[in-house]
XYZ file of C-alpha atoms in Angstrom:
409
model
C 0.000 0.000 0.000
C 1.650 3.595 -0.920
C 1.620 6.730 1.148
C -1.022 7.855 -1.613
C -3.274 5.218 -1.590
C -3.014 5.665 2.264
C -4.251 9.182 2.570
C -6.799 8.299 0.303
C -8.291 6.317 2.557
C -8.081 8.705 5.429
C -10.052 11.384 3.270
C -12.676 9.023 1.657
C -16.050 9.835 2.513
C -18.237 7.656 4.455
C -21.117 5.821 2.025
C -24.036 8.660 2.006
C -26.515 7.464 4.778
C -29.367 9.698 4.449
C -30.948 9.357 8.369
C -33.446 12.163 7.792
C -36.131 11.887 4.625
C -38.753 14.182 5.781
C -41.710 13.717 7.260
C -44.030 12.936 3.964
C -41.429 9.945 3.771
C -41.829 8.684 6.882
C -45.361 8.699 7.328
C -45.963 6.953 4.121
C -43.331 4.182 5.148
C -45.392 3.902 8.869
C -48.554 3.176 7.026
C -46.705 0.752 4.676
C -45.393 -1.041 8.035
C -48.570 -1.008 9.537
C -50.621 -2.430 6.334
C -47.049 -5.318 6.560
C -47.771 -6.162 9.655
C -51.440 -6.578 9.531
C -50.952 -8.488 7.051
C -48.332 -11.263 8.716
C -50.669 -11.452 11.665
C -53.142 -12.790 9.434
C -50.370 -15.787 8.508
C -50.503 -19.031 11.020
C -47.387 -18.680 13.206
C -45.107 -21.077 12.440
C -43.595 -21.870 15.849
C -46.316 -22.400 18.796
C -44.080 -19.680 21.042
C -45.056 -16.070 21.908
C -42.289 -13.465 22.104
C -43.494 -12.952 25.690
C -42.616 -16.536 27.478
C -39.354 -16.284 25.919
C -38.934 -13.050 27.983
C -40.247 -14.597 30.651
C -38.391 -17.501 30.944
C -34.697 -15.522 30.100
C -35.233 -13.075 33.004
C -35.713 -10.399 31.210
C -38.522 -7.734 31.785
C -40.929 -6.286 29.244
C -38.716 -2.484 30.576
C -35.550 -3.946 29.242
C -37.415 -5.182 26.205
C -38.908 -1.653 25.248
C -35.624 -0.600 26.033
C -34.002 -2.590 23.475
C -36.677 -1.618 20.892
C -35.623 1.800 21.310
C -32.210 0.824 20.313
C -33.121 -1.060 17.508
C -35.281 1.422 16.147
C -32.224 3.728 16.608
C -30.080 1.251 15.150
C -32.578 0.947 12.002
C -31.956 4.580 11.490
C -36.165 5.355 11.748
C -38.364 7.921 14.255
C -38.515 6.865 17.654
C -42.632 6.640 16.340
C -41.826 3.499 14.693
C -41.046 2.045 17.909
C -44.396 0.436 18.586
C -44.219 -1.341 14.800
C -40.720 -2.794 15.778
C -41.702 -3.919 18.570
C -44.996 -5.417 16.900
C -42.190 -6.974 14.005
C -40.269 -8.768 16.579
C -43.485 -10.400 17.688
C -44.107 -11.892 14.532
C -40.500 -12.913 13.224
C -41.771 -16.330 13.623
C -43.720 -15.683 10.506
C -41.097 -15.890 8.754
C -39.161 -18.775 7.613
C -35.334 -19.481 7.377
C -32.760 -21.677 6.263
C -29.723 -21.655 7.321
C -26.941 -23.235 5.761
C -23.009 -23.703 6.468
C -20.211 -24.144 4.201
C -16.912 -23.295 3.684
C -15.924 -22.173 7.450
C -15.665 -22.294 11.255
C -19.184 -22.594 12.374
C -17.847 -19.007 14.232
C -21.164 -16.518 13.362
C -23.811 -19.305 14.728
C -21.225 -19.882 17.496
C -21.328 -16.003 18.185
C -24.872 -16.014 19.226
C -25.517 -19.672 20.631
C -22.445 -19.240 23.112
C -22.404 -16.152 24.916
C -22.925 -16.376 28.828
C -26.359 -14.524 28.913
C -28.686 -14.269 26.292
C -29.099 -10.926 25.127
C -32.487 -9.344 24.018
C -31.328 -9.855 20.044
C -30.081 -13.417 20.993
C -33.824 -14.062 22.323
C -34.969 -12.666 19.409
C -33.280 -15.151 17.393
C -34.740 -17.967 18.833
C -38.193 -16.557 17.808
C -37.571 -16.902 14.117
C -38.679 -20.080 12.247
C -35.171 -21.713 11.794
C -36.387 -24.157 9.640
C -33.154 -25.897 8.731
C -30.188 -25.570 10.616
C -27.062 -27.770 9.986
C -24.207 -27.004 13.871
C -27.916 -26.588 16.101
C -30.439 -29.258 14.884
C -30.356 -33.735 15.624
C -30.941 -34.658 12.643
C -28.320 -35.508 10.565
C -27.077 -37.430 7.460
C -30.223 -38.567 5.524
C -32.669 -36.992 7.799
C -31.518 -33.523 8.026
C -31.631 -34.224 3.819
C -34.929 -34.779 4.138
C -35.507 -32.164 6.517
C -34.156 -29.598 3.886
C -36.107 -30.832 1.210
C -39.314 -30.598 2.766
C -38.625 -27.125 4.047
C -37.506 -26.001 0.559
C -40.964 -27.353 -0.671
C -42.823 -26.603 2.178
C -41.703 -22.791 1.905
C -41.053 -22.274 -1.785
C -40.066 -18.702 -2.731
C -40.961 -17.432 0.936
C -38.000 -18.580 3.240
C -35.023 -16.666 3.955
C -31.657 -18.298 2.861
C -28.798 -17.352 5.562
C -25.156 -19.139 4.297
C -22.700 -19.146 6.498
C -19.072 -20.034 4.721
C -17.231 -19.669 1.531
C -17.996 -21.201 -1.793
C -15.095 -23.299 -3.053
C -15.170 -23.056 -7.326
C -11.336 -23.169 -8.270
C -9.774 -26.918 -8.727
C -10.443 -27.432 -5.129
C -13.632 -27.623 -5.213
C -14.558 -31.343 -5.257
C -12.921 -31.599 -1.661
C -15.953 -29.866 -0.607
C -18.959 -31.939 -1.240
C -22.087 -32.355 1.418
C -24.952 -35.312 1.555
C -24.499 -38.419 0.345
C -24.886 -37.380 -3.599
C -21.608 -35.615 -3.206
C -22.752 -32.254 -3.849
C -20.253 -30.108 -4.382
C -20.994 -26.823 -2.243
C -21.255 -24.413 -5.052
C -24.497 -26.989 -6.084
C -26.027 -27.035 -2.878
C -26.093 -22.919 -2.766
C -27.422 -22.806 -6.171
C -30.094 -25.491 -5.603
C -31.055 -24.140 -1.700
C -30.982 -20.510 -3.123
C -33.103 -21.030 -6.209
C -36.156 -20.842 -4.436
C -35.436 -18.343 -1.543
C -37.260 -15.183 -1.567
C -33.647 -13.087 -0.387
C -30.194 -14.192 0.468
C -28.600 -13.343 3.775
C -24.552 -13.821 3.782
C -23.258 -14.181 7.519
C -19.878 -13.736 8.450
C -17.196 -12.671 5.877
C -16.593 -15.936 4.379
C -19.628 -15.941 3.066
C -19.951 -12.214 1.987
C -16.173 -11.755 0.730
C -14.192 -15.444 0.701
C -12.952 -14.595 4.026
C -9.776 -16.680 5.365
C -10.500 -19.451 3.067
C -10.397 -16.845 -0.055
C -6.714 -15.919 1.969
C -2.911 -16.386 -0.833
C -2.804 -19.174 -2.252
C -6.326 -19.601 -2.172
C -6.507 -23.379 -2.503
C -9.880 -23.988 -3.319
C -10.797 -20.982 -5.059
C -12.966 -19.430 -2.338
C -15.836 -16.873 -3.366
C -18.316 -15.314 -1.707
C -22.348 -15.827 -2.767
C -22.491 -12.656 -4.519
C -20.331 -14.181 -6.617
C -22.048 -17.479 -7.003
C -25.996 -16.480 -7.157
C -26.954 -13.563 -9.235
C -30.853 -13.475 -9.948
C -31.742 -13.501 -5.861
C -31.323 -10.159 -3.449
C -28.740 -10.312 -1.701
C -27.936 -9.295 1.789
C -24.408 -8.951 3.431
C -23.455 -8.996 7.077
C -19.530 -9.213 6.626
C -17.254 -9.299 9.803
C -15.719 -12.334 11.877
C -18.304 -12.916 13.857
C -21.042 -10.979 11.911
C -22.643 -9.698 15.175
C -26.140 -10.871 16.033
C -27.571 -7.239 16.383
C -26.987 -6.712 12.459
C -28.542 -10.394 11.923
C -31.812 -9.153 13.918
C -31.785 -6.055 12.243
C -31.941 -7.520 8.843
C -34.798 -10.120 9.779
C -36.832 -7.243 11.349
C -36.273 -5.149 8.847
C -37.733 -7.703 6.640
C -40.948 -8.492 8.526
C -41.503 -4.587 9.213
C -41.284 -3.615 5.174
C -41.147 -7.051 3.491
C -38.391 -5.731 1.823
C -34.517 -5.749 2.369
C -32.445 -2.902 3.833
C -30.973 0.116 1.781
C -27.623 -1.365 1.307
C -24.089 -0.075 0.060
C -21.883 -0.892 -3.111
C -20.963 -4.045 -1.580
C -24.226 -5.220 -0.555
C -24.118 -4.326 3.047
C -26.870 -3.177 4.830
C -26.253 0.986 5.281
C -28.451 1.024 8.582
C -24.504 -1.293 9.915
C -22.104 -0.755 7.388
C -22.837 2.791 6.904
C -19.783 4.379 8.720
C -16.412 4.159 9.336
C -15.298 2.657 12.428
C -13.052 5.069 13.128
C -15.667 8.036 13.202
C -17.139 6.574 15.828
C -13.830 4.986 17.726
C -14.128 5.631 21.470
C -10.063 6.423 20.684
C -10.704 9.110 18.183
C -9.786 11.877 19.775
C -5.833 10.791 20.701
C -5.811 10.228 16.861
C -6.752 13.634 16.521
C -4.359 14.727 19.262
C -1.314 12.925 17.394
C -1.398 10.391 20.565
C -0.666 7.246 19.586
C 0.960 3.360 21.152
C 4.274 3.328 19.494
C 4.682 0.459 21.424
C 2.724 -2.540 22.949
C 2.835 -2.060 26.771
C 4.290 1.477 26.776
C 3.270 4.409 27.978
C 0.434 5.381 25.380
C -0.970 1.777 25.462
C -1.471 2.219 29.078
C -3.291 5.642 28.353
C -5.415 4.125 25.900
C -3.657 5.966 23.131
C -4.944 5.707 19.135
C -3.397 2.068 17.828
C -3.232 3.474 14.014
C 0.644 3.273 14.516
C 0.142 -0.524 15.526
C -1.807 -1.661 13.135
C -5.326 -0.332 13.549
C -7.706 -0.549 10.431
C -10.428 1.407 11.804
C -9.826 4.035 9.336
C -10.161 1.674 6.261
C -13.543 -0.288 8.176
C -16.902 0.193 7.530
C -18.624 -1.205 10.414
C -20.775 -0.631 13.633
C -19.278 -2.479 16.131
C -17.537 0.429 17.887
C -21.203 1.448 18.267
C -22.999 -2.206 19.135
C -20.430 -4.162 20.062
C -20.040 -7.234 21.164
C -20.522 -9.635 24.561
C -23.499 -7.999 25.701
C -22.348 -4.626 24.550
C -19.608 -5.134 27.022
C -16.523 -4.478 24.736
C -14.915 -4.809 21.449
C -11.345 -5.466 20.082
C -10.035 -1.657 20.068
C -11.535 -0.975 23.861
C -9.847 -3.906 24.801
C -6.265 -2.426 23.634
C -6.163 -4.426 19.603
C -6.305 -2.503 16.896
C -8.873 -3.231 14.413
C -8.286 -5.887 11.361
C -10.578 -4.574 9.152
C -12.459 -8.325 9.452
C -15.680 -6.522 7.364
C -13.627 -5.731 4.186
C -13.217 -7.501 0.821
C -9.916 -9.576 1.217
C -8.898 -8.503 5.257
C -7.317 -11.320 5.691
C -4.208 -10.983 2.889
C -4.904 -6.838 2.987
C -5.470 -5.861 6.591
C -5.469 -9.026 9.307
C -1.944 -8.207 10.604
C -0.266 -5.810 12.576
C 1.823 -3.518 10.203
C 3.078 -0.287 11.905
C 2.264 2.832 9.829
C 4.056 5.272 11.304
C 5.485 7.148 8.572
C 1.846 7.930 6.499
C 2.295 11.411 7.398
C -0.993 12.220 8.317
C -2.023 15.643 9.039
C -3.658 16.439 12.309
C -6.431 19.025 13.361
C -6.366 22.033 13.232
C -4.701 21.741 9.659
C -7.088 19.218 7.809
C -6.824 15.357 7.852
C -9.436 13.625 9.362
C -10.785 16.756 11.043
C -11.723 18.008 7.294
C -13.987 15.053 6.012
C -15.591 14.641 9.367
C -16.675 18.459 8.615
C -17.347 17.033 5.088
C -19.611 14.603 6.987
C -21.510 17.393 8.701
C -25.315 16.595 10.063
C -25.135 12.889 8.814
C -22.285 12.063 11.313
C -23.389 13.778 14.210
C -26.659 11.550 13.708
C -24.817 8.298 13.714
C -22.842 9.516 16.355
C -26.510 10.495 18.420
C -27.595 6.689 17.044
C -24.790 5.219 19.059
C -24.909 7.088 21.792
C -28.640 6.154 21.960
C -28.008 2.504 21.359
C -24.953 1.808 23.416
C -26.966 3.725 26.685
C -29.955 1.339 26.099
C -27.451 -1.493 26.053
C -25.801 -0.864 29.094
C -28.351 0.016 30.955
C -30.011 -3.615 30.546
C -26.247 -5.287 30.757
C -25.897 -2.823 34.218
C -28.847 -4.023 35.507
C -28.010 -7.920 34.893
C -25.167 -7.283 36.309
C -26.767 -5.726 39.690
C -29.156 -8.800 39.344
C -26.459 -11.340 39.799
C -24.500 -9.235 42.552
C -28.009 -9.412 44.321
């Protein structure tokens, strides 16, 4: 990477995320959610389980749910006066069916959400959907979970939502990934489970980008679906883990509108992929400052200085985890002092993944441009996301706070 290319990135504006379209706009879209949702309640549920139980059962009380509604309405970038229909969506995700499929990778985005210590409000919410088809969580297996998949697929034709999870191998490598008994190769059993889904949800950057199995030399050719399936919308939720709150967000977003999210260039939903990381870094300011870790354990790590010089990728990252984070809200890999590996970009792992000191990019601090200029570039639209974040991360540690008093008590 030259010093060009670098500042380049530095100066690049953010994807335009238009977060306020009048109110003629919005109150069209509330009566198009409204006439959505009337209409899904009309639809047999397709799990025997009420939002409400669930709730119940986890500990958690309808306060903390409102409270995350208000987040995700936040997080969904509508009026607080949608909060009612989101709320109202999340009731009737199990409308809605999915099938979930794994290929080419770690099982690490359905272990992000099945593993963590608590279950948060979006992990419950998960558990609502109608997971139809499931290949790391369900008992069937070998000709039964075939089965399984085929009736679902027939059962559900053009109305389920495909999630994959994993690369696509389509170089010479390919036939060393096969599934089922038939020895489909995985690149078949995309194109034959996709051909009748009504969208496509890719989970985890394997799946949106290659990933690590798309890392030099590349062995089995790894792709991502976009680059497999062309006739079928397509949803992205890069990073490794995606996280669960962008997962939910999708799927509500779905039953609210019936349709998918305003997405970016590369296919990522705008409402989570909309801004830099490093506009909303929690270590932005030192950056700004010219404070930075020159090296691990010195005197600016223990300050909490900007990690740009050690490797951070936050400029380069278009993500919202410095904003939802992960583990219960609890943290994320800058806060805990490691610079960010740009793990929600096209080819991170050969272009990013590594910790490459950039300490002579030059890079001109406030007051005399830099960074300082294209966040004024940003104007109104940044100081909304920034307001979004602020909203969602309060809601989120209010109901992690109060857990946490719980168990003390």
């Amino acid at each position: 990477m030259n010093r060009e290319h670098l500042r380049s990135l530095f100066t690049a504006k953010s994807a335009k995320v238009d977060t306020n379209r009048g109110e003629a706009y919005y109150a069209k879209l509330y009566d198009q959610c409204k006439a959505r949702l009337e209409q899904l309640k009309k639809i047999e549920p397709l799990r025997k389980i009420s939002i409400k139980e669930i709730l119940e059962d986890e500990g958690v009380s309808r306060r903390d749910f409102l409270k995350w509604v208000s987040a995700t309405t936040a997080m969904l970038m509508l009026p607080s006066s949608f909060a009612p229909l989101v709320a109202e969506a999340a009731e009737l995700m199990n409308r809605i069916p999915v099938i979930w499929i794994e290929l080419q990778d770690c099982a690490g985005n359905s272990e992000a959400f099945i593993r963590s210590d608590g279950p948060k409000v979006d992990e419950i919410i998960l558990e609502i959907i109608s997971l139809e088809f499931q290949e790391t969580l369900m008992a069937a297996a070998g000709h039964q979970a075939e089965a399984q998949l085929d009736d679902a697929m027939e059962h559900f034709k053009g109305k389920y939502l495909l999630f994959v999870e994993g690369a696509i191998p389509v170089g010479p490598g390919r036939e060393w990934c096969t599934i089922g008994a038939s020895g489909e190769t995985f690149e078949e059993h995309l194109k034959r489970v996709a051909n009748d889904a009504a969208a496509i949800v890719a989970v985890g950057t394997c799946a949106t980008f290659g990933g690590v199995p798309a890392a030099a030399p590349n062995p089995t050719g790894a792709v991502g679906v976009m680059d497999v399936v062309n006739d079928k919308p397509i949803i992205n939720i890069p990073a490794c883990p995606a996280n669960p709150a962008n997962m939910v967000g999708v799927i509500l977003h779905y039953v609210l509108t019936g349709q998918i999210p305003e997405l970016d260039s590369l296919l990522r939903p705008k409402f989570a992929f909309g801004y830099r990381i490093h506009d909303n870094c929690e270590r932005r300011a030192h950056f700004d400052a010219g404070e930075f870790v020159e090296e691990w354990g010195d005197e600016g790590a223990k300050n909490n200085f900007c990690l740009y010089k050690m490797g951070c990728k936050g400029p380069m990252t278009f993500n919202n985890c410095s904003i939802v984070r992960y583990n219960e809200s609890v943290n994320w890999p800058i806060g805990s002092g490691h610079g960010c590996i740009g793990c929600s970009e096209p080819g991170f792992w050969d272009k990013y993944a590594y910790e490459r000191p950039m300490a002579d990019a030059n890079i001109k601090m406030a007051p005399n441009g830099g960074v300082e200029k294209s966040v004024d570039q940003f104007g109104l639209g940044l100081l909304t996301a920034a307001g979004v974040g602020i909203a969602i991360h309060a809601a989120a540690s209010a109901i992690a706070g109060k857990k946490s008093e719980g168990d003390k008590e």
